[in-house]
Each structure stands twice: as structure tokens, then as C-alpha cells.
PDB file of C-alpha atoms in Angstrom:
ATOM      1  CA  UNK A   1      65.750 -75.770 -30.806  1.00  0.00           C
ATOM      2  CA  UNK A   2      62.536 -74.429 -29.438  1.00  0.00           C
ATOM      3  CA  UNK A   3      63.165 -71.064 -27.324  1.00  0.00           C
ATOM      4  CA  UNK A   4      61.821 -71.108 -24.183  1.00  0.00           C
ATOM      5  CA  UNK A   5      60.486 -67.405 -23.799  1.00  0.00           C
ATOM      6  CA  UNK A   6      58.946 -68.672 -26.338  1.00  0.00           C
ATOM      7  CA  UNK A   7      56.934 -71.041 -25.399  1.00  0.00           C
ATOM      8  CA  UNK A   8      56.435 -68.822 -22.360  1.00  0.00           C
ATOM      9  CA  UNK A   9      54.655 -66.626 -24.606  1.00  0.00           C
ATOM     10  CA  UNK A  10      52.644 -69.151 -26.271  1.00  0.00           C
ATOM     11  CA  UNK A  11      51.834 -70.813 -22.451  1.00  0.00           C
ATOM     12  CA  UNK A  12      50.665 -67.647 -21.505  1.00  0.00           C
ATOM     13  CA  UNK A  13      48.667 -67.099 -24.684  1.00  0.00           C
ATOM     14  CA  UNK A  14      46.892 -70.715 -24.326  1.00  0.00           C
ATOM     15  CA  UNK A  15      45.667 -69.792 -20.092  1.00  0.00           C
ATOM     16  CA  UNK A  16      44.966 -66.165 -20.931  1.00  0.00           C
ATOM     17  CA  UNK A  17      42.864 -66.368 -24.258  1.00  0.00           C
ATOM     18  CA  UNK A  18      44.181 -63.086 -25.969  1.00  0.00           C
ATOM     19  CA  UNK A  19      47.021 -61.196 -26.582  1.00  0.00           C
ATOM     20  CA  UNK A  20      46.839 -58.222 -23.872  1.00  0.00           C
ATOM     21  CA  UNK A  21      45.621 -61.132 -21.181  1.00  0.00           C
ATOM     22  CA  UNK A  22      49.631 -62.644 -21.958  1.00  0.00           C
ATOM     23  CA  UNK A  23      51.023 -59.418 -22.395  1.00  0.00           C
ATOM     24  CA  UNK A  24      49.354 -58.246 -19.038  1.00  0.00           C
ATOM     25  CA  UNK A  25      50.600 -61.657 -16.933  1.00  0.00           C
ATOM     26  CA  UNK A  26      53.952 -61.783 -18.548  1.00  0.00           C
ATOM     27  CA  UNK A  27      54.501 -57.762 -18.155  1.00  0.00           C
ATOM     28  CA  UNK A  28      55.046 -56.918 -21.480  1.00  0.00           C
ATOM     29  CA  UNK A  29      53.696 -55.326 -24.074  1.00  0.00           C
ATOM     30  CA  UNK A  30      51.014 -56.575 -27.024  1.00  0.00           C
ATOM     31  CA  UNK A  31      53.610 -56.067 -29.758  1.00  0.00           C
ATOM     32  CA  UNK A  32      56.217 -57.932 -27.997  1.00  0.00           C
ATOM     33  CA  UNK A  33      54.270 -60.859 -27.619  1.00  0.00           C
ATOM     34  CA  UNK A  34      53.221 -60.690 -31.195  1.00  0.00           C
ATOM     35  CA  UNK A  35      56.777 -60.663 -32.340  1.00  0.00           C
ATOM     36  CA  UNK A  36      57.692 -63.639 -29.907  1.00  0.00           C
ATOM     37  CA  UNK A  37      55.076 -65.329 -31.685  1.00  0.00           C
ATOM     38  CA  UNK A  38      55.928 -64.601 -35.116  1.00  0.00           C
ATOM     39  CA  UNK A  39      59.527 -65.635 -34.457  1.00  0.00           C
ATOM     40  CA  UNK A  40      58.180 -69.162 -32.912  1.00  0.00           C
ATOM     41  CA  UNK A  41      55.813 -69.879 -35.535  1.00  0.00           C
ATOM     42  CA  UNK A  42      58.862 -68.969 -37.975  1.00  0.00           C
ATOM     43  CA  UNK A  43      60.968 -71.851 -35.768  1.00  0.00           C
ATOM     44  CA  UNK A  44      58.194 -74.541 -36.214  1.00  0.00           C
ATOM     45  CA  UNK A  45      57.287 -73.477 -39.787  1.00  0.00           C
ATOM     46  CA  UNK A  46      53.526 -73.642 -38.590  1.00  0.00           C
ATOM     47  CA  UNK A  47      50.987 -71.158 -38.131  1.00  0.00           C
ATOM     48  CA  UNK A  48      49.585 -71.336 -34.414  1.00  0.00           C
ATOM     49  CA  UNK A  49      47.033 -68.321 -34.326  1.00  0.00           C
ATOM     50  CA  UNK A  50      44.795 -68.156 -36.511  1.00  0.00           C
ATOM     51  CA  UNK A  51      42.042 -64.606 -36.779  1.00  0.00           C
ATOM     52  CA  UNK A  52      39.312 -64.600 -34.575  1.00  0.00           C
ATOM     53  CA  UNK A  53      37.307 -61.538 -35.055  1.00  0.00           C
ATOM     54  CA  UNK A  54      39.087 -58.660 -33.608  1.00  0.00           C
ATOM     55  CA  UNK A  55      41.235 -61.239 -31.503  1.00  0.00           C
ATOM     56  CA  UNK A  56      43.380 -64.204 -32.488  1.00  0.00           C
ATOM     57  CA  UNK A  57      43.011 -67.787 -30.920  1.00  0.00           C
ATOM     58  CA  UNK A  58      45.153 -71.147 -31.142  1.00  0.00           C
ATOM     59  CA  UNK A  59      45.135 -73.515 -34.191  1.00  0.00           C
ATOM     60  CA  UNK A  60      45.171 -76.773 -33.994  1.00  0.00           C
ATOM     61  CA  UNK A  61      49.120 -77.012 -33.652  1.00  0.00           C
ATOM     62  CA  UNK A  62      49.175 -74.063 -31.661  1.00  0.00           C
ATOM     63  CA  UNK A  63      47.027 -75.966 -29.376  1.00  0.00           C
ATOM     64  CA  UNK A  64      49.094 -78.901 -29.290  1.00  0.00           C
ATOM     65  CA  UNK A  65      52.615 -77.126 -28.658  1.00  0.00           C
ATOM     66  CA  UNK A  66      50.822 -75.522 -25.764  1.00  0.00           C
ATOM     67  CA  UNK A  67      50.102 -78.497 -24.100  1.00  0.00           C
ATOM     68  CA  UNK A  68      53.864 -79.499 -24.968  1.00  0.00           C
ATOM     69  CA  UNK A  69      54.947 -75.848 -23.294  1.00  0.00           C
ATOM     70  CA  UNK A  70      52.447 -76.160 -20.569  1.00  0.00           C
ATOM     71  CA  UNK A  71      54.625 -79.487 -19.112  1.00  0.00           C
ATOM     72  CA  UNK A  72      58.086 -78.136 -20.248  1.00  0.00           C
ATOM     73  CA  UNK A  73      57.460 -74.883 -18.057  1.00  0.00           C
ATOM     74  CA  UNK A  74      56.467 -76.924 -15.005  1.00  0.00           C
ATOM     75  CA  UNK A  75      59.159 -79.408 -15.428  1.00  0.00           C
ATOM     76  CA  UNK A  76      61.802 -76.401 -16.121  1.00  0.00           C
ATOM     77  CA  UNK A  77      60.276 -75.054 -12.542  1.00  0.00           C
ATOM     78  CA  UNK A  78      60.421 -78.216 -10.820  1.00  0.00           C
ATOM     79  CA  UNK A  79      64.518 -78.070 -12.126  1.00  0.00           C
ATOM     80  CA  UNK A  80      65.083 -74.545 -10.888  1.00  0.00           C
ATOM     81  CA  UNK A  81      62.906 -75.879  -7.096  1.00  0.00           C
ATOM     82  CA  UNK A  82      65.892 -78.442  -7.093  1.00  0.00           C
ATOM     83  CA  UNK A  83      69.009 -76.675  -7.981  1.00  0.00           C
ATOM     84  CA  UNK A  84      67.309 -73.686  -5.336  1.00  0.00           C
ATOM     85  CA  UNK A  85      67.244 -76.623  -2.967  1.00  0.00           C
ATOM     86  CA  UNK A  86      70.224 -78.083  -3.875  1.00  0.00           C
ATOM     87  CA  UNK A  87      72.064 -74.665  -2.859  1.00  0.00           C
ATOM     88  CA  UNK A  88      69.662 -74.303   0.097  1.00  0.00           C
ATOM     89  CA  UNK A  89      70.243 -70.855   0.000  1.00  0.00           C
ATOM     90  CA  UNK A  90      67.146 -67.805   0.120  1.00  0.00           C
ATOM     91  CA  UNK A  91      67.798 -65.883  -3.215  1.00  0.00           C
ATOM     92  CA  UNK A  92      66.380 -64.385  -6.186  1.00  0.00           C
ATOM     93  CA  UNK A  93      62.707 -63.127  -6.883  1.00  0.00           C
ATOM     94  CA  UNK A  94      59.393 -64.236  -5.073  1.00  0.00           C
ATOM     95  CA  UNK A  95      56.167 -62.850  -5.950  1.00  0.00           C
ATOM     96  CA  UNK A  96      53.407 -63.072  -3.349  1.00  0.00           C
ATOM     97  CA  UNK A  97      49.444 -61.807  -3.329  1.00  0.00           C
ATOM     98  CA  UNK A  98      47.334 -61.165  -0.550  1.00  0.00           C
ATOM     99  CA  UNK A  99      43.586 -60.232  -0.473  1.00  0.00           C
ATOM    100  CA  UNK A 100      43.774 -57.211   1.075  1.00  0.00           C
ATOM    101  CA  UNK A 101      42.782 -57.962   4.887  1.00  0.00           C
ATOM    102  CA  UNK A 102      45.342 -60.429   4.663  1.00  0.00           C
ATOM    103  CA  UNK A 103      47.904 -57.809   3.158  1.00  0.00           C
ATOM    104  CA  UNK A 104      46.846 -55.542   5.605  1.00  0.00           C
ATOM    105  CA  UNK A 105      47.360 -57.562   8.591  1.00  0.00           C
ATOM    106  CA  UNK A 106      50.631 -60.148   7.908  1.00  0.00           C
ATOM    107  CA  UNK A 107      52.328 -58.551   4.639  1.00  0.00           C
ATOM    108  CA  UNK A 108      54.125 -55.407   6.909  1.00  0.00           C
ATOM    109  CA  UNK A 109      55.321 -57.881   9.543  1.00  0.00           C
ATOM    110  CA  UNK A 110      56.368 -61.316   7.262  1.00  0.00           C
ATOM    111  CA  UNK A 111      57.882 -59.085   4.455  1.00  0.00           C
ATOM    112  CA  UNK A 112      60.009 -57.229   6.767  1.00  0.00           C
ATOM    113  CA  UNK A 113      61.088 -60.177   8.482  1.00  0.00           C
ATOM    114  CA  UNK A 114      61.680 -61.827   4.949  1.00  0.00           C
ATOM    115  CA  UNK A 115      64.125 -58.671   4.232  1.00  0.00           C
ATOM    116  CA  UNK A 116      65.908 -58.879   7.404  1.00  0.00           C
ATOM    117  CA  UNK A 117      66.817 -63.129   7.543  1.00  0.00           C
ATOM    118  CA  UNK A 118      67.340 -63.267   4.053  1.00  0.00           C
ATOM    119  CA  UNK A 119      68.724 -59.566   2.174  1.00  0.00           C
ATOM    120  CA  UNK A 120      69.399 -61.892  -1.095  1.00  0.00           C
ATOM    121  CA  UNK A 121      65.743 -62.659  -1.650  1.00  0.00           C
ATOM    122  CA  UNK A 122      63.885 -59.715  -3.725  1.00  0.00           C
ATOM    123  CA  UNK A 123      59.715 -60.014  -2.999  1.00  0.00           C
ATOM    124  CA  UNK A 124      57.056 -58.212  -4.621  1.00  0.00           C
ATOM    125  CA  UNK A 125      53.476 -58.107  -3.410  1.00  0.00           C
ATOM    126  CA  UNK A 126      50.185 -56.969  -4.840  1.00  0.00           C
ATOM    127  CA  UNK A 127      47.141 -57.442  -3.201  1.00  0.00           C
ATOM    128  CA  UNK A 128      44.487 -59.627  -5.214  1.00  0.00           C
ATOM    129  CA  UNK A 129      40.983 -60.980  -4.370  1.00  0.00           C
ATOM    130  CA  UNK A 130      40.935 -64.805  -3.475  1.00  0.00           C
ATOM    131  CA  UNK A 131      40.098 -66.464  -6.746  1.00  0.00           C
ATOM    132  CA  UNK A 132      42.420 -64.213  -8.441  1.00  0.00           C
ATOM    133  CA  UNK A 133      45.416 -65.367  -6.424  1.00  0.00           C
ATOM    134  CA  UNK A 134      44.942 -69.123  -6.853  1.00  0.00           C
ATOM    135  CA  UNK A 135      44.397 -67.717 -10.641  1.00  0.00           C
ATOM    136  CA  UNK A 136      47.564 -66.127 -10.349  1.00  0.00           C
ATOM    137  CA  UNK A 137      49.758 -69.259  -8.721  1.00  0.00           C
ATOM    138  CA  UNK A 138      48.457 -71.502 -11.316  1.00  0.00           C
ATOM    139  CA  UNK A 139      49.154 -69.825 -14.318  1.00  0.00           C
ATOM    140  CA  UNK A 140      52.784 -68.728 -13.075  1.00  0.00           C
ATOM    141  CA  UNK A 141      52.561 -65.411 -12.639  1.00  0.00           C
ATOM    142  CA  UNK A 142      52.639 -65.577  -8.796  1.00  0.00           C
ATOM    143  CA  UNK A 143      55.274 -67.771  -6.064  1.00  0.00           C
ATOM    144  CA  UNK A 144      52.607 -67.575  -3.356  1.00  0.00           C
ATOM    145  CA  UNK A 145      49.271 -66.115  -2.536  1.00  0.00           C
ATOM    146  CA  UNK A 146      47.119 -65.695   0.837  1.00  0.00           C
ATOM    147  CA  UNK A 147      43.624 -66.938   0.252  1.00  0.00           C
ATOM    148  CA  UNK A 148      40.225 -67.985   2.501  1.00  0.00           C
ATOM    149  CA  UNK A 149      37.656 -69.551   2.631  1.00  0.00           C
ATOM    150  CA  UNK A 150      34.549 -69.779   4.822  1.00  0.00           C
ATOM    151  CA  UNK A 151      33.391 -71.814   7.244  1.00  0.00           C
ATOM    152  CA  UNK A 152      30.399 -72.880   6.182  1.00  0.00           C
ATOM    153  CA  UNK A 153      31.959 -72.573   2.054  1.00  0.00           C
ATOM    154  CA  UNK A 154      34.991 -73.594   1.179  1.00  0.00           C
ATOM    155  CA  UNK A 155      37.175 -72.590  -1.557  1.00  0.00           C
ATOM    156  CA  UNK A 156      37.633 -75.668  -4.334  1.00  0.00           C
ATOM    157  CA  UNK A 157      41.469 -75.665  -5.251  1.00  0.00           C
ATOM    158  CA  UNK A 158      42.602 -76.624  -8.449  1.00  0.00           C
ATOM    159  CA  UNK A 159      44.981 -79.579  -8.373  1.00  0.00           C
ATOM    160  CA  UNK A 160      48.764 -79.191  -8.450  1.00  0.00           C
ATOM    161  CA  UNK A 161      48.419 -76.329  -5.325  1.00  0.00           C
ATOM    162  CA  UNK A 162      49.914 -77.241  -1.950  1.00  0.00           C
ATOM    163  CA  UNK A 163      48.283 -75.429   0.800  1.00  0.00           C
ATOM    164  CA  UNK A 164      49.690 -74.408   4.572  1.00  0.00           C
ATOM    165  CA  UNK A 165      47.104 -73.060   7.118  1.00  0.00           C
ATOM    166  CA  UNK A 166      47.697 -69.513   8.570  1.00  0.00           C
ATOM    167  CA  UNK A 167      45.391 -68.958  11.225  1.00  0.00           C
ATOM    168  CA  UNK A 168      41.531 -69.099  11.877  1.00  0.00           C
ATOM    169  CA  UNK A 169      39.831 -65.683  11.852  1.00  0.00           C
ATOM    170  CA  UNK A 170      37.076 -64.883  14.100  1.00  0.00           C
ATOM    171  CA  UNK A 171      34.299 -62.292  12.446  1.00  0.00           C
ATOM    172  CA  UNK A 172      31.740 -60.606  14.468  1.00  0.00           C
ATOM    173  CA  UNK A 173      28.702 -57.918  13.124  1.00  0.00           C
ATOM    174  CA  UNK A 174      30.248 -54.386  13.249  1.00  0.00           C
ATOM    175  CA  UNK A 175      27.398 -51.874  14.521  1.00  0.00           C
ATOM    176  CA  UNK A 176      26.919 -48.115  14.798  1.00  0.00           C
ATOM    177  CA  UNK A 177      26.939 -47.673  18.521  1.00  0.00           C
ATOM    178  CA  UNK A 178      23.164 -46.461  18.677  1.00  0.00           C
ATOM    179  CA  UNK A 179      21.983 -49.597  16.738  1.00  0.00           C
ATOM    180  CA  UNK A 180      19.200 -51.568  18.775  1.00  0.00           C
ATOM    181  CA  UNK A 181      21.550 -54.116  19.657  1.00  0.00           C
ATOM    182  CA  UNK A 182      24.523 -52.996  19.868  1.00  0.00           C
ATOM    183  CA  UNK A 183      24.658 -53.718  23.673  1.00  0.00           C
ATOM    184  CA  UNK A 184      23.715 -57.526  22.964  1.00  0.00           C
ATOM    185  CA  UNK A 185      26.615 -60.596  24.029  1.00  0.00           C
ATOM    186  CA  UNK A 186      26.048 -61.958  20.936  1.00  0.00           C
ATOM    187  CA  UNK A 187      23.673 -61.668  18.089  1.00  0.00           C
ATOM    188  CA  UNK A 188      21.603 -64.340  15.239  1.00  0.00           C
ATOM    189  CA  UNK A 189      22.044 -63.019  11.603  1.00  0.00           C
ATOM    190  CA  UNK A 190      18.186 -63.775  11.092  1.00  0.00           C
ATOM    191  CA  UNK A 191      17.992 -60.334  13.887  1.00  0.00           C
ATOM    192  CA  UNK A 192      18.973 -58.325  10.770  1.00  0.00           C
ATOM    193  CA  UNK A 193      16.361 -58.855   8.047  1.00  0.00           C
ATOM    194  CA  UNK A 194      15.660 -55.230   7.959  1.00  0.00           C
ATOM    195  CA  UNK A 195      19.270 -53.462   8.206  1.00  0.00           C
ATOM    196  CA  UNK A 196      21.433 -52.597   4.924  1.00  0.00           C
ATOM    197  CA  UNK A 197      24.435 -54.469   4.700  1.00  0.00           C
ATOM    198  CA  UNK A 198      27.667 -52.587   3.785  1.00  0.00           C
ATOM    199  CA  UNK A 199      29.501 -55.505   1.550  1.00  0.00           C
ATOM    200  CA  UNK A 200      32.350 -56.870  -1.008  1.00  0.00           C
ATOM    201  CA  UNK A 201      32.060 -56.281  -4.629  1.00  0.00           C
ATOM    202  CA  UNK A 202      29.507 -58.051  -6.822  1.00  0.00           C
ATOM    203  CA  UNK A 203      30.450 -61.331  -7.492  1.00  0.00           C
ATOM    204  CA  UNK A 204      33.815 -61.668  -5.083  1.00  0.00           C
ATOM    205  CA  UNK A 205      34.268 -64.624  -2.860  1.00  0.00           C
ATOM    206  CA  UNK A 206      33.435 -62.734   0.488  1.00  0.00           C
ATOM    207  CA  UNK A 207      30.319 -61.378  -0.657  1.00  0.00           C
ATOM    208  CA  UNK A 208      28.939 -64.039  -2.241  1.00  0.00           C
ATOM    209  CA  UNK A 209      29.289 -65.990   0.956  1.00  0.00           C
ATOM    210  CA  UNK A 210      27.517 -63.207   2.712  1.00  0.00           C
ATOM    211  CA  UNK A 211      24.669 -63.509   0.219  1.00  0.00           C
ATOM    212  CA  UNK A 212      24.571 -67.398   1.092  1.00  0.00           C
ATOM    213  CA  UNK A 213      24.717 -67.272   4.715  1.00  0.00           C
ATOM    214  CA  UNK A 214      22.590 -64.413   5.109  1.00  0.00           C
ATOM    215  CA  UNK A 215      19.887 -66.308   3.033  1.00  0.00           C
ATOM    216  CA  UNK A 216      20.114 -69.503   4.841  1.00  0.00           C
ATOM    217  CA  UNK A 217      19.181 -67.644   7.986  1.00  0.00           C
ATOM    218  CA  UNK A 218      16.370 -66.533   6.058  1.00  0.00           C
ATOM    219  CA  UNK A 219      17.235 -63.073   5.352  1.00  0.00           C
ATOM    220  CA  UNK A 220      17.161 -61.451   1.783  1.00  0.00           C
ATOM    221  CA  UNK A 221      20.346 -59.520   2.137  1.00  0.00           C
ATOM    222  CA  UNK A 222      19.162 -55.474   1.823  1.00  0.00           C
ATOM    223  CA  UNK A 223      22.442 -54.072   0.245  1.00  0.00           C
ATOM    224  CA  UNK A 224      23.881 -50.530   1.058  1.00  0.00           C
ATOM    225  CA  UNK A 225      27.058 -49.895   0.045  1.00  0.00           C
ATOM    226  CA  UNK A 226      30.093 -51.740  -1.543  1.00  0.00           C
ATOM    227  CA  UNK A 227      33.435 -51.956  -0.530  1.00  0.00           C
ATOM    228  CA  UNK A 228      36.755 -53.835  -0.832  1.00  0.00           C
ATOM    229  CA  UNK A 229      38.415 -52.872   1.974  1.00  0.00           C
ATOM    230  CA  UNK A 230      37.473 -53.974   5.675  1.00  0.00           C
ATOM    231  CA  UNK A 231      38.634 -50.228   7.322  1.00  0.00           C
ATOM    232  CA  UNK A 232      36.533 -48.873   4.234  1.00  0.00           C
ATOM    233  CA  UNK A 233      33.415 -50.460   5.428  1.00  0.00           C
ATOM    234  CA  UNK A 234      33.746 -50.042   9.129  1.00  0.00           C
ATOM    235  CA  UNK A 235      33.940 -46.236   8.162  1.00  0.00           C
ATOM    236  CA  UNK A 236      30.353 -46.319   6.472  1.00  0.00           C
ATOM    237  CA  UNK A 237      29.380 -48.428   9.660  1.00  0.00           C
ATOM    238  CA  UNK A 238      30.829 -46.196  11.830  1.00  0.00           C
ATOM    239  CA  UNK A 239      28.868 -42.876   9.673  1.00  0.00           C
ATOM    240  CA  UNK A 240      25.367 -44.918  10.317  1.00  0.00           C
ATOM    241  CA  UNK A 241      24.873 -46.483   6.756  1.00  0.00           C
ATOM    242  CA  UNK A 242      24.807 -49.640   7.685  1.00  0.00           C
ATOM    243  CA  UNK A 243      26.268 -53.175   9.272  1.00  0.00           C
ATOM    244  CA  UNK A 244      29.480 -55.139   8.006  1.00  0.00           C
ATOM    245  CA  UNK A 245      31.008 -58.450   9.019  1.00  0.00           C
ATOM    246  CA  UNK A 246      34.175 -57.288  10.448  1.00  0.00           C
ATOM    247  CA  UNK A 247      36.804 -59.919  10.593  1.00  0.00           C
ATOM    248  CA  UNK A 248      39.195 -59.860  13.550  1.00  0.00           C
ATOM    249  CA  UNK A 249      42.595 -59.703  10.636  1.00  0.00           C
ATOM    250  CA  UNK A 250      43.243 -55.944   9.306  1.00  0.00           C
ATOM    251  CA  UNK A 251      40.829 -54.527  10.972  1.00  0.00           C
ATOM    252  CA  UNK A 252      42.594 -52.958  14.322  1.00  0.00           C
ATOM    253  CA  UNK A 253      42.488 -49.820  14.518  1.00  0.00           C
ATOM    254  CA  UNK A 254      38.443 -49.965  14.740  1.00  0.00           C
ATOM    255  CA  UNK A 255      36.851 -46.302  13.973  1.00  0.00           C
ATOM    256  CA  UNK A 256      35.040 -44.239  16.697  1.00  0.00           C
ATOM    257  CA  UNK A 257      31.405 -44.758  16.908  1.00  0.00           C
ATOM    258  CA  UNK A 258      31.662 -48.695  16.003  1.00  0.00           C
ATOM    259  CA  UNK A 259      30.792 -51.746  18.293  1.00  0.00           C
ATOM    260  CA  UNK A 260      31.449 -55.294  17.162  1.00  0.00           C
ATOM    261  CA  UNK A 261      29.083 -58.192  18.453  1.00  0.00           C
ATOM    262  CA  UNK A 262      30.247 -61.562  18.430  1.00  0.00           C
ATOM    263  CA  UNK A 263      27.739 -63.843  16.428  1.00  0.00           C
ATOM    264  CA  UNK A 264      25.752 -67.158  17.934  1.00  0.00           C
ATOM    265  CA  UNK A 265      27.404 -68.633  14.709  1.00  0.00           C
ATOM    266  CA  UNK A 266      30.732 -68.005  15.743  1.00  0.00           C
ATOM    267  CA  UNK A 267      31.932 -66.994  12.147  1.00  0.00           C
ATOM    268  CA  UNK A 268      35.517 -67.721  11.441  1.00  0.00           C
ATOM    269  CA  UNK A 269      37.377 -67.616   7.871  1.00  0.00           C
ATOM    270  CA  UNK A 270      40.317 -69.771   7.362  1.00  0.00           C
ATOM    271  CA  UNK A 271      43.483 -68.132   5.990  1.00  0.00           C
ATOM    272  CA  UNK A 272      46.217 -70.334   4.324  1.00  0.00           C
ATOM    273  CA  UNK A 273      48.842 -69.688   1.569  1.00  0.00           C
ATOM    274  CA  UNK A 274      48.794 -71.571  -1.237  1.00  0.00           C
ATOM    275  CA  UNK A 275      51.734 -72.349  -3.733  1.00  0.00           C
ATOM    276  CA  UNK A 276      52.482 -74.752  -7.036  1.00  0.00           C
ATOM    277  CA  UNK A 277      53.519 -78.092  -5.916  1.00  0.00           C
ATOM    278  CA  UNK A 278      56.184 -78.249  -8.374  1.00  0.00           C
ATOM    279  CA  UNK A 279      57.905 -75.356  -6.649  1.00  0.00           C
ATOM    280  CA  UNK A 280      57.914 -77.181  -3.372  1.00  0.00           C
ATOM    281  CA  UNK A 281      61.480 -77.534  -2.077  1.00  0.00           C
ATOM    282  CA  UNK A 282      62.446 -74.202  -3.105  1.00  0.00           C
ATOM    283  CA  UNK A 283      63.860 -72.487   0.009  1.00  0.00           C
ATOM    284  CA  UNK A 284      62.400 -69.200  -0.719  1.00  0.00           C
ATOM    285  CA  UNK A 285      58.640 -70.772  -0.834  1.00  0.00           C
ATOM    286  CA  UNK A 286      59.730 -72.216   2.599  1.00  0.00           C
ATOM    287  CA  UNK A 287      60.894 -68.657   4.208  1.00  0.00           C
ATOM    288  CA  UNK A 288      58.239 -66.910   3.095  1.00  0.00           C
ATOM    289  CA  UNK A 289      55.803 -69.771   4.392  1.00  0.00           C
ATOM    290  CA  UNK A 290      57.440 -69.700   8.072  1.00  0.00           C
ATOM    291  CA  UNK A 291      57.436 -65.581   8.016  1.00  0.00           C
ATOM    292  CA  UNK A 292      53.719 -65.619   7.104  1.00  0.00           C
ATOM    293  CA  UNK A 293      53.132 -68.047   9.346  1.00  0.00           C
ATOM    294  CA  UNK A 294      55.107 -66.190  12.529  1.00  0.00           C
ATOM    295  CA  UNK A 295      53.324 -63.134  11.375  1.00  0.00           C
ATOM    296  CA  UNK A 296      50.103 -64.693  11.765  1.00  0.00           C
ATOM    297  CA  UNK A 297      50.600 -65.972  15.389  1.00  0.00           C
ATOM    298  CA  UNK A 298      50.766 -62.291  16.216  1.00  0.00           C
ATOM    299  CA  UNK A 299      47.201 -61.029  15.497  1.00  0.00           C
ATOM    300  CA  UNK A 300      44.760 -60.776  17.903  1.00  0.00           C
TER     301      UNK A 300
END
């Protein structure tokens, strides 16, 4: 009888590519999955890693009971969806990500609603960057997560997600208040060829959209600072460093010395949640869909 921890271990082995990537996404430690491991290739009398430099990878059986362990786990979630749904009661764990404007501005209010309807239902949350929350929600190791994408570049989603819109969110130019126009109605990105932009991290979904939009208005994007937070870079704004797109989500309070000017554009991201499909009817995924969604048709 093949143990499912198991082949939990092994699942998470085959997605993450070593040993500390599973031990990391199943929260436990190296040796632990080693030994789970050992004891599984002991069950199947087969050896499924094999030494790969100072790492290990899959052989070829190791390869082909992941693909087994990959479908078992999904149809032993789409079980546990049913029985959930079959009991139509709110209960047990749910683990939820948010990139953190998104955290910032709809975690406080749907979590705390979450809590109060439904005391049986336990919910952690960790704020994570777009791509790494879809990561996350495919390989298992999250319930939900709150992703965007941009107007003018969407996000591809892998198959097997189901999405649910949250709520379009405008984005104007934050300014320091003696920038040359900082009194204008509205503003064209191609005005700002020669200001330093205060952005995301390298290679993160937000800035590499600025990068792209800024360049097809013609501007080669002069960078300044970097920063992952939106109150982080309306701070550097607001000290005279540079200009940020400020996003209308997280980003009340805005700091003394800041104006924000609407662009001709008229930016918006698109927030959704996004969840496995085979988890579907669970009434947890449901709750936690409706409180994000309530908690959304509060910001303005």
C-alpha cells in the first residue's frame, strides 16, 4: 500500500526540483523528506533519486510514480472538496496569499469577517508576488491567492485555476508636489522621459509592465529606486527622488508632500483570486471568495 505523505513528498520533490525546494513548500525539514523518501523507495523496492552533483533528481521510475502521485493528490483533493461540500459546513485550514497591495487593502477586512461568520475555519496568509501565488495554488501549497494583471498585459494562467474578479484598480502618477506638473488634470507617460522612476523589483510582474508601457510611449524608463511596497515608494516620492504609479488599493493613507495625477491612459489593474479547480465546491474556497469579494466593494 503506497503511503500517501509519501507520495506527497515525492509530488513535491517532482514540482520543486530539490530537496530544500520540497522541504521548504511542505514545511519540513531536508532530513525528513529524505527519510520519507528512503522509506517509499524501500515500499516500491526501486530507487527514484538518483545523484546529481551536489543535488539529487528523479529516475526514470521516480519520474513515473510522480506522475502517478501528481493525479492521486488531485483526485484525493477533489474527494476531500466533496465530503467538505457534502457537510456544507466552513471548517478546517485555508491558506491564502496576497501581493502585498492586495494584502494591504482587503486581507484586514475579509479575514476578519472570515473569523467572525465562520470561528471553525483556521486561515493563514502570507503575502507573495503575483507569479508566486499562482506558483503557490498550483503546486498545493496554497487554497487561494490574490493576483493582477494589467491592462494592457495580462497574466497567462496555467490550466486547472478557476478565477473570480475582485475589482478594477484605477492607478494614477504619484508626484512630489513641486514637480512641473503636478497641477496638471491629467498627464501622458511620454511627459516623463526625463524623471527617475521609483519601481518594483527586477524582474516582478509590476515592474516589468512598467518597463513595457513606459517604452511603448517611447520612454526609456530612467530607474531610481526599488521597492516592493506601494506606501514604501510614495515615501521616496513624497522625499523628491522620484515618480511612482500609485494604484488606488493599499495606498490610503497618501504621505504629505505627494499629489497623484490621473493618467490620459486611464491605467487600471485587474485584481481577482484564483484557486485549483479541483477544490471548487469546497465551502471554505466559497467564504473566503464572497469575504474578499465584500471587502473589495469597500475601497475607494
Amino acid at each position: 500500500m503506497l503511503n500517501l505523505e509519501r507520495l506527497r513528498t515525492l509530488d513535491a520533490l517532482a514540482r520543486h526540483g530539490s530537496v530544500s525546494g520540497a522541504a521548504e513548500a511542505l514545511h519540513v525539514t531536508t532530513s525528513a523528506v529524505s527519510q520519507q523518501m528512503g522509506k517509499l523507495e524501500r515500499e516500491v523496492d526501486q530507487q527514484l533519486l538518483a545523484r546529481n552533483g551536489r543535488g539529487v533528481r528523479l529516475t526514470d521510475a521516480g519520474r513515473l510514480l510522480a506522475e502517478h502521485a501528481g493525479r492521486i493528490l488531485s483526485q484525493v483533493e477533489l474527494a476531500q472538496s466533496d465530503l467538505e461540500a457534502h457537510r456544507g459546513q466552513v471548517v478546517g485550514e485555508l491558506r491564502v496569499a496576497a501581493f502585498p497591495t492586495a494584502a494591504r487593502g482587503l486581507f484586514p477586512a475579509a479575514l476578519a469577517a472570515l473569523r467572525s461568520r465562520h470561528p471553525a475555519l483556521r486561515v493563514r496568509s502570507s503575502e507573495l508576488e503575483p507569479e508566486n501565488g499562482v506558483a503557490g495554488v498550483v503546486r498545493g501549497d496554497l487554497d487561494l491567492a490574490v493576483v493582477l494583471d494589467w491592462y494592457n498585459k495580462p497574466m497567462p494562467l496555467p490550466e486547472g485555476l478557476v478565477k473570480a474578479p475582485l475589482l478594477d484598480d484605477p492607478a494614477e502618477v504619484a508626484l512630489p508636489v513641486g514637480h512641473r506638473l503636478a497641477g496638471r488634470e491629467e498627464v501622458d507617460l511620454g511627459e516623463f522621459a526625463g524623471d527617475e522612476w521609483i519601481t518594483w523589483g527586477e524582474g516582478e510582474f509590476c515592474h516589468e509592465w512598467l518597463m513595457f508601457t513606459l517604452r511603448s510611449r517611447g520612454v526609456e524608463p530612467l530607474i531610481g529606486h526599488r521597492a516592493a511596497e506601494t506606501h514604501t515608494q510614495l515615501n521616496l516620492v513624497a522625499a523628491g527622488l522620484g515618480v511612482c504609479i500609485a494604484p488606488l488599493l493599499g495606498r490610503r493613507p497618501v504621505p504629505e508632500g505627494i499629489v497623484t495625477v490621473p493618467l490620459k491612459q486611464r491605467v487600471r489593474r485587474h485584481v481577482y483570486v484564483v484557486w485549483r479547480a479541483d477544490a471548487d465546491r469546497r465551502p471554505s474556497i466559497r467564504a473566503a471568495v464572497q469575504a474578499l469579494r465584500d471587502a473589495a466593494g469597500t475601497v475607494s
